[in-house]
Each structure stands twice: as C-alpha cells, then as structure tokens.
Short mmCIF file of C-alpha atoms in Angstrom, two decimals:
data_model
loop_
_atom_site.label_atom_id
_atom_site.label_comp_id
_atom_site.label_asym_id
_atom_site.label_seq_id
_atom_site.Cartn_x
_atom_site.Cartn_y
_atom_site.Cartn_z
CA MET A 6 -17.53 -0.41 30.66
CA ALA A 7 -18.40 3.42 30.30
CA GLY A 8 -21.19 4.67 28.31
CA HIS A 9 -20.54 4.99 24.56
CA ALA A 10 -21.34 8.54 23.91
CA GLU A 11 -19.01 10.42 21.23
CA ASP A 12 -17.38 12.71 23.76
CA THR A 13 -16.42 9.56 26.28
CA ASP A 14 -13.03 9.63 27.44
CA ILE A 15 -11.74 6.76 26.44
CA ILE A 16 -7.95 6.82 27.47
CA VAL A 17 -6.94 8.88 29.86
CA ALA A 18 -3.04 9.31 31.09
CA SER A 19 -2.45 11.29 33.95
CA ASN A 20 1.18 12.18 35.09
CA VAL A 21 2.68 8.97 33.90
CA ASN A 22 6.26 8.29 34.72
CA LYS A 23 8.34 5.70 33.63
CA TRP A 24 12.04 4.55 34.42
CA TYR A 25 14.61 2.19 32.88
CA GLY A 26 17.03 2.04 35.76
CA GLU A 27 18.48 5.61 36.08
CA PHE A 28 16.84 6.55 32.92
CA HIS A 29 13.52 8.38 32.71
CA ALA A 30 12.04 7.40 29.69
CA LEU A 31 8.40 9.16 30.63
CA LYS A 32 7.75 12.30 32.54
CA ASN A 33 4.54 12.97 33.92
CA VAL A 34 2.95 12.24 30.59
CA SER A 35 -1.14 13.26 30.53
CA LEU A 36 -3.33 12.80 27.51
CA THR A 37 -6.93 12.24 27.08
CA VAL A 38 -8.23 10.76 24.12
CA LYS A 39 -12.34 11.02 23.41
CA ARG A 40 -13.98 8.20 21.83
CA ARG A 41 -13.53 7.75 18.06
CA GLU A 42 -11.16 10.59 17.87
CA VAL A 43 -7.81 9.97 16.08
CA VAL A 44 -4.72 10.77 17.79
CA VAL A 45 -0.87 10.74 16.44
CA ILE A 46 2.34 10.73 18.70
CA ILE A 47 5.15 12.08 17.14
CA GLY A 48 8.47 13.30 17.94
CA PRO A 49 12.40 11.89 17.32
CA SER A 50 13.69 8.62 17.78
CA GLY A 51 14.25 7.62 21.76
CA SER A 52 11.71 10.35 23.06
CA GLY A 53 9.36 7.96 24.33
CA LYS A 54 6.57 7.40 21.93
CA SER A 55 6.69 3.62 21.65
CA THR A 56 7.30 3.17 25.56
CA PHE A 57 4.38 5.22 26.22
CA ILE A 58 1.75 3.30 23.57
CA ARG A 59 3.44 -0.05 25.36
CA THR A 60 2.15 1.15 29.02
CA ILE A 61 -1.25 1.70 27.98
CA ASN A 62 -1.95 -1.83 27.17
CA ARG A 63 0.57 -2.99 29.98
CA LEU A 64 3.48 -4.25 27.45
CA GLU A 65 5.54 -2.10 29.87
CA GLU A 66 4.51 -1.28 33.14
CA HIS A 67 5.03 2.33 34.19
CA GLN A 68 6.07 3.20 37.86
CA SER A 69 3.73 6.19 38.55
CA GLY A 70 0.49 7.88 37.51
CA ASP A 71 -2.94 6.92 36.28
CA ILE A 72 -3.74 5.28 33.31
CA SER A 73 -7.60 4.11 32.39
CA VAL A 74 -8.83 2.75 29.09
CA ASP A 75 -12.68 3.13 28.54
CA GLY A 76 -13.26 3.32 32.37
CA ILE A 77 -10.90 0.39 33.39
CA PRO A 78 -8.16 1.61 35.44
CA LEU A 79 -4.90 0.01 34.57
CA THR A 80 -3.64 -1.70 37.72
CA ARG A 81 -1.72 -5.08 38.59
CA ASP A 82 -4.92 -6.83 38.53
CA VAL A 83 -4.85 -9.45 35.60
CA ARG A 84 -8.44 -8.98 34.66
CA ASN A 85 -8.17 -5.21 34.10
CA ILE A 86 -5.32 -5.87 32.10
CA GLU A 87 -7.15 -8.34 29.83
CA ALA A 88 -10.27 -6.21 29.70
CA ILE A 89 -8.25 -3.14 28.72
CA ARG A 90 -6.29 -5.32 26.12
CA MET A 91 -9.83 -6.62 24.77
CA GLU A 92 -10.45 -2.79 23.55
CA THR A 93 -7.10 -1.88 22.66
CA GLY A 94 -4.90 -2.67 19.44
CA MET A 95 -1.21 -1.48 18.59
CA VAL A 96 0.50 -1.43 15.21
CA PHE A 97 4.09 -1.98 15.79
CA GLN A 98 6.69 0.36 14.29
CA GLN A 99 8.08 -2.82 11.92
CA PHE A 100 4.53 -3.17 10.27
CA ASN A 101 4.15 -7.23 10.11
CA LEU A 102 1.36 -9.02 8.66
CA PHE A 103 1.54 -12.78 8.14
CA PRO A 104 2.89 -13.33 4.64
CA HIS A 105 1.04 -16.82 4.11
CA LEU A 106 -2.28 -15.48 5.24
CA THR A 107 -4.79 -13.58 3.06
CA VAL A 108 -5.56 -9.88 3.82
CA MET A 109 -8.92 -10.72 5.20
CA GLN A 110 -7.34 -13.59 7.38
CA ASN A 111 -4.81 -10.90 8.59
CA ILE A 112 -7.65 -8.68 9.33
CA THR A 113 -9.67 -10.80 11.12
CA LEU A 114 -7.03 -12.62 13.16
CA ALA A 115 -7.55 -10.32 16.36
CA PRO A 116 -11.23 -10.39 16.69
CA ILE A 117 -11.50 -14.24 16.13
CA ASN A 118 -8.80 -14.94 18.46
CA VAL A 119 -8.68 -12.11 20.88
CA ARG A 120 -12.29 -11.05 21.21
CA LYS A 121 -13.88 -14.59 20.52
CA MET A 122 -15.64 -13.49 17.30
CA LYS A 123 -17.15 -16.01 15.21
CA LYS A 124 -15.60 -15.89 11.93
CA LYS A 125 -18.31 -14.96 9.68
CA GLU A 126 -19.22 -12.15 11.82
CA ALA A 127 -15.43 -10.87 12.07
CA GLU A 128 -15.24 -11.39 8.12
CA GLU A 129 -18.68 -9.42 7.59
CA ARG A 130 -17.60 -6.50 9.97
CA ALA A 131 -13.90 -6.35 8.15
CA MET A 132 -15.67 -5.91 4.76
CA GLN A 133 -17.98 -2.92 6.29
CA LEU A 134 -14.67 -1.17 7.35
CA LEU A 135 -12.89 -2.14 4.17
CA GLU A 136 -15.80 -0.27 2.06
CA ARG A 137 -15.32 3.01 4.35
#
C-alpha cells in the first residue's frame, strides 16, 4: 500500500468512461481524492453519481480510463478488486441498517466480516469514532 502521508492521493480516476449499451453514462470523468479529504458528489438524478461511485469498488465495470485506490490499480485481477474493497466503503442511497441489530452491531459488521478484525477491537474503534 502507498504511504500514509496526509497529502497522499487515495483515489485517482482518470478519463473514466462507462456505457450501458448506447448510453454513455460516464464521460471522461477524472477525480483525485487525498487521504482524509471529504468529497461530496452531487448532481441531478441520472447524472452518473452512483454509477461512478460503483466503478470505484468494481460493483460496476467501466469500459475505459484508469482508477486506483491507495495505489492499487483497479483491473480485472480479483486480488486487486478484493484489496480495494477492503479499503473502501459505500453508503447506498437507500440508507439501510439491519433493524434486528444494535447500533454497535451495525457499525462493527463490516470491520469484523470484511477486515477480519476481532470483535473487541472493532467495538473499541467504533466507540473512539463515535466519541468524536
């Protein structure tokens, strides 16, 4: 993985294009996000916001352009895709928590299952973040 300096580029997308058949959904989209930077992508319905976000963690495949996350190039290599998914999260438009779980269980679900973090460690980290 790349270094962890504050000014490190964590997400880099360059000239990303995505088509659905004849429809050109993403047209030469480029973006650079630095570590710890907060980015909001806004636009009208159908403008490609969700499609672009979904290409970053390969929930959608783009046809041309380059994407890298923390120095890992997004290619067809499953190992790269898995590594990127370990480092990225996504909140879908329909915000869904699991109603049968507690807040703590919802918060720690991904770190425990995806990152294989121990339950106690995940809960301690969640509490640190909640106290901010």
